[in-house]
Coordinates of C-alpha atoms in Angstrom, one line a residue:
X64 CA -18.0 7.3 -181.1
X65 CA -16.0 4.2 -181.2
X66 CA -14.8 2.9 -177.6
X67 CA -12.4 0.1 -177.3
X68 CA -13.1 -2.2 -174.4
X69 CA -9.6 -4.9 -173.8
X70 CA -10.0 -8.4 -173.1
X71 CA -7.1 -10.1 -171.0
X72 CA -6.7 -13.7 -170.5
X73 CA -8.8 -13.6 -167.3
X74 CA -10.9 -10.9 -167.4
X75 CA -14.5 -10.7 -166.0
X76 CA -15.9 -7.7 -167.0
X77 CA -15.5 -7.2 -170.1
X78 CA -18.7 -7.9 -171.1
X79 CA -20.8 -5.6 -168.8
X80 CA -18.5 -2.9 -169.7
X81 CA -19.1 -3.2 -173.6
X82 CA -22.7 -3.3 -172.8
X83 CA -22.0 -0.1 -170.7
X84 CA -21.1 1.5 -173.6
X85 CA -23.6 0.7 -175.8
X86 CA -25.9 1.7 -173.1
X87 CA -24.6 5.2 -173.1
X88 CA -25.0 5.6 -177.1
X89 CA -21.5 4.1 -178.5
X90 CA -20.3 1.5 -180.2
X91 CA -18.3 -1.0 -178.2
X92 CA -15.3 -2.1 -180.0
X93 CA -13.3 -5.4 -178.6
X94 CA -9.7 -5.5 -178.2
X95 CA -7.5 -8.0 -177.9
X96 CA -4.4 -8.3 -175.2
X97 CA -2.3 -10.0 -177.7
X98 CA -3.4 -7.1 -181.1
X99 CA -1.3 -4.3 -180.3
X100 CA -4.0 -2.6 -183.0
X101 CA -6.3 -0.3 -181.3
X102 CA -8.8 -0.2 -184.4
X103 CA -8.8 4.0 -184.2
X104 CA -11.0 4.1 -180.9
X105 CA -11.6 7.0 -179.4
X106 CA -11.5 5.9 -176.0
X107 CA -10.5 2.6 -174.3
X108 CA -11.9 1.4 -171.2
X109 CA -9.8 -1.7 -169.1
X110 CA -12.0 -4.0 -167.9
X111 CA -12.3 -5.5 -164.0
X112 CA -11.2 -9.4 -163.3
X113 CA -8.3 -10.7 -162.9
X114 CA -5.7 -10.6 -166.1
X115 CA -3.6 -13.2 -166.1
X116 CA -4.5 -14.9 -163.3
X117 CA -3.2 -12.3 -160.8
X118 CA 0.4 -13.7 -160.7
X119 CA 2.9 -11.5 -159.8
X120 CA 0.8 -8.6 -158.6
X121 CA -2.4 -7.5 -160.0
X122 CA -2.0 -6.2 -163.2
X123 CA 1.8 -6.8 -163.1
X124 CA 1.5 -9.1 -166.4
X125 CA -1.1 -7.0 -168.3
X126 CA 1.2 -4.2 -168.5
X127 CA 3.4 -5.7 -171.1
X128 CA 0.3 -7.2 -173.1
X129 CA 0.6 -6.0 -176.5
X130 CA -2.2 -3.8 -176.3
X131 CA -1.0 -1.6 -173.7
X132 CA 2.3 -0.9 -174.6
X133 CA 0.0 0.7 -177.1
X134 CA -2.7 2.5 -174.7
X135 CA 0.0 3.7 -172.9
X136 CA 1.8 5.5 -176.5
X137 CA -1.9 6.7 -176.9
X138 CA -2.4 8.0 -173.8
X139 CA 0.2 9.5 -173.5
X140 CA -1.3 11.7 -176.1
X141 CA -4.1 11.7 -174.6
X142 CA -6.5 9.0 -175.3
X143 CA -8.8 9.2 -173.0
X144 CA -8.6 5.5 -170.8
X145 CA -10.9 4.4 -167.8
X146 CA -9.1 1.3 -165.7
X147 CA -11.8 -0.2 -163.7
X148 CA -10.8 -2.8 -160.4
X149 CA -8.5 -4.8 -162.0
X150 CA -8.0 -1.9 -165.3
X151 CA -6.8 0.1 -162.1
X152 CA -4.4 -1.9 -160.6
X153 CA -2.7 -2.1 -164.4
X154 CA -2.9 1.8 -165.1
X155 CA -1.1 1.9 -161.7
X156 CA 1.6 -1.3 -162.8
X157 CA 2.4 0.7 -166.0
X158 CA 2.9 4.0 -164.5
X159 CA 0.0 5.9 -166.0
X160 CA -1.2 6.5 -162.4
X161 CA 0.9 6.8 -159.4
X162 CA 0.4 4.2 -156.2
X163 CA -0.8 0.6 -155.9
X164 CA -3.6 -1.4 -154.9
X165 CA -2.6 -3.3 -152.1
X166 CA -4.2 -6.3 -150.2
X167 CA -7.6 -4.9 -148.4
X168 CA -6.5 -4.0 -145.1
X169 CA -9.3 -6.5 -143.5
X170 CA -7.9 -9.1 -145.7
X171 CA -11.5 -9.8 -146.9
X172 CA -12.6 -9.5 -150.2
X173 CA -15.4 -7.0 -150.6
X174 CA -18.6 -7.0 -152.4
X175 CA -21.2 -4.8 -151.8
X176 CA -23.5 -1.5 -152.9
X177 CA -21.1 1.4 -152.5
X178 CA -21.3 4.9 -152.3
X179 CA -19.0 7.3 -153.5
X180 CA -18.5 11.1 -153.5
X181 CA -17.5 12.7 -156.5
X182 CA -14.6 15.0 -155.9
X183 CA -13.8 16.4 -159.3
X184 CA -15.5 16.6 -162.3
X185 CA -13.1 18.0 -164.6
X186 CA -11.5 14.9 -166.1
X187 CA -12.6 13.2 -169.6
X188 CA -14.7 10.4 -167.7
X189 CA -16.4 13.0 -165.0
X190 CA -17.7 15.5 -166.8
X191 CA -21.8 14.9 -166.4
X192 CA -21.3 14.9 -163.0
X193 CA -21.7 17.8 -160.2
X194 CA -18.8 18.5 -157.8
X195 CA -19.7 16.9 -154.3
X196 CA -22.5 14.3 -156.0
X197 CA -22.9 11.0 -154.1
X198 CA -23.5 8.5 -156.5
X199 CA -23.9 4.7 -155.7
X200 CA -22.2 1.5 -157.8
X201 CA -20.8 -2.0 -156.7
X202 CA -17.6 -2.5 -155.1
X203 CA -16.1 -6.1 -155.5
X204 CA -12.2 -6.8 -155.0
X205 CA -9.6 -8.4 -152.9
X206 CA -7.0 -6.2 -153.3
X207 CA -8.4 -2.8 -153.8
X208 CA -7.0 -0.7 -151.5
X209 CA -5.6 2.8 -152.8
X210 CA -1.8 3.6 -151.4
X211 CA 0.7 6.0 -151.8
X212 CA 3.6 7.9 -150.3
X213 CA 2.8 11.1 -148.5
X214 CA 4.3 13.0 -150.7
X215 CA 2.0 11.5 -153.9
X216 CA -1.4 12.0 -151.8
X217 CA -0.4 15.4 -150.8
X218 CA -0.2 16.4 -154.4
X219 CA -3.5 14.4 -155.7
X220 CA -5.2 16.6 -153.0
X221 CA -3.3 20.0 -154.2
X222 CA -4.0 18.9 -158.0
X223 CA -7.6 18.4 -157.7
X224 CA -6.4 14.9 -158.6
X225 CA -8.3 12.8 -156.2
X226 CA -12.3 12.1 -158.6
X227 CA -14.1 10.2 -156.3
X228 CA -14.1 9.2 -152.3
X229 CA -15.7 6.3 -150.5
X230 CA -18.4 7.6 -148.2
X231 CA -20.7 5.9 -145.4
X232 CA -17.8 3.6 -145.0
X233 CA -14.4 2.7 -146.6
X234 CA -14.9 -1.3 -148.1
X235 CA -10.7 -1.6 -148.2
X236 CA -9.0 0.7 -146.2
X237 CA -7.8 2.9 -148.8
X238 CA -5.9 5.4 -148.1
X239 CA -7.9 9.1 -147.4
X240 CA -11.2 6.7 -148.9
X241 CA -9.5 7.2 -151.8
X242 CA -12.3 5.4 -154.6
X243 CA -10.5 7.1 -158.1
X244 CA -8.0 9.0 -159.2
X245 CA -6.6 11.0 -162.5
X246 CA -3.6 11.5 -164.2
X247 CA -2.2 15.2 -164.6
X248 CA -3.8 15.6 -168.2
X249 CA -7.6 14.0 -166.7
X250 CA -7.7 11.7 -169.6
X251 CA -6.5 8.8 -167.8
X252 CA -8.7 7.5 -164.9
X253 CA -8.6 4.6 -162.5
X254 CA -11.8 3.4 -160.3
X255 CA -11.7 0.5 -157.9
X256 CA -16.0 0.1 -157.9
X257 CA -18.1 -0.8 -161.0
X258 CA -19.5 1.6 -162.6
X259 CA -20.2 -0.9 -165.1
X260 CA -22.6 -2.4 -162.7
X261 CA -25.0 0.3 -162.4
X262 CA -26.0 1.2 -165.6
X263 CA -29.4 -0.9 -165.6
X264 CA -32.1 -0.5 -163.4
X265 CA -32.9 -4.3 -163.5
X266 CA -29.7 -5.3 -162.7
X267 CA -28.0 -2.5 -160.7
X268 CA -28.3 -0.3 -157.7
X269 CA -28.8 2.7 -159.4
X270 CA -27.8 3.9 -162.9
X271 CA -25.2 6.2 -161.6
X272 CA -22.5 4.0 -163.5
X273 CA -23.7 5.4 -166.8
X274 CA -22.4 8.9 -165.8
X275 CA -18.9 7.8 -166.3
X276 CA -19.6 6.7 -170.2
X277 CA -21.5 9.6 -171.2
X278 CA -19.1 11.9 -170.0
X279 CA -16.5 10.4 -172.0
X280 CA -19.0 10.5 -175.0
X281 CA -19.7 14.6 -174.2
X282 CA -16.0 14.8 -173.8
X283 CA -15.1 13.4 -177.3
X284 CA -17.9 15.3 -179.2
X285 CA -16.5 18.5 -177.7
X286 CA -13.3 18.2 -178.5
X287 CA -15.1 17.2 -182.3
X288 CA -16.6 20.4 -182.2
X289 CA -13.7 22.2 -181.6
X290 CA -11.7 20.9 -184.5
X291 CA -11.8 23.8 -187.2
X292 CA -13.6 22.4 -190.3

């Protein structure tokens, strides 16, 4: 399996989430903001940092990159796409995922070990999990708190929309510890932690990260396996 991992002019993470990748058994492929090409990938993960600087808004600029006017065409047909911190905040710009990510309500940024409860596991990115599992990753950002209209968090609840909560405290001030969320299809998924982080037992808190790319990976191959010869 071939996952495509986007580099923005200011991204951070784009690294450790290509070494993520390999880590769960595929092969990382780089893409470029600026090559709307996505190289036939099979899945494309948007990194964490801060694309372009942060001007405008979080992610505002990164939406009309090249490359994801062409993540979102793919998506839209369901590619399956993982938005991590800053990857979140542009999934949420280009209207792939409803809300924002606002300014953390403490107006601190936030880095610590986090944990998280996983809510549902029936998206492309979730599926190695168990319904109700804590798992533990980093958190780092300054403007990662989750918010939406009523009406949008009322129907994330009723969808089964909502993949994973902050537990044992809320590092932003997101709203209902809202931690992830899914598009109606579950191929699309934004987190605000790392999972990226914790995939390594030298360098992370656990290796609960890793769940996230090999569910992707069991994801793809069953939807291989399906395909009629």
């Amino acid at each position: 399996m071939r996952i495509g991992v986007v580099t923005f002019p200011g991204s951070l993470d784009d690294g450790d989430a290509a070494r993520a990748v390999r880590l769960a058994g595929a092969e990382a492929v780089r893409l470029w903001h600026a090559d709307p090409d996505l190289h036939g990938v099979d899945a494309v993960v948007l990194p964490g940092g801060f694309s372009y600087g942060d001007y405008l808004r979080c992610g505002a600029i990164a939406r009309f990159s090249p490359a994801m006017e062409s993540i979102i065409d793919a998506a839209n047909g369901g590619l399956p796409v993982l938005g991590i911190c800053n990857g979140f905040q542009i999934l949420c710009e280009a209207h792939l995922l409803p809300g924002a990510l606002t300014r953390n309500q403490h107006l601190h940024f936030r880095n610590r070990d986090q944990w998280l409860k996983v809510e549902s596991t029936s998206t492309a990115w979730t599926g190695t999990f168990t319904d109700g599992q804590e798992i533990l990753i980093p958190v780092k950002n300054g403007e990662g708190c989750y918010v939406a209209d009523q009406r949008t968090l009322d129907a994330l609840e009723a969808e089964g929309r909502v993949v994973a909560r902050y537990i044992r405290g809320n590092p932003n001030g997101s709203q209902r510890d809202i931690a992830a969320i899914t598009n109606e299809r579950g191929n699309v998924v934004g987190i605000m932690p790392h999972p990226e982080h914790a995939v390594e037992a030298l360098t992370g808190p656990s290796l609960d990260g890793l769940g996230l790319f090999a569910s992707v990976l069991a994801h793809l191959a069953g939807k291989s396996a399906a395909v009629p010869a």
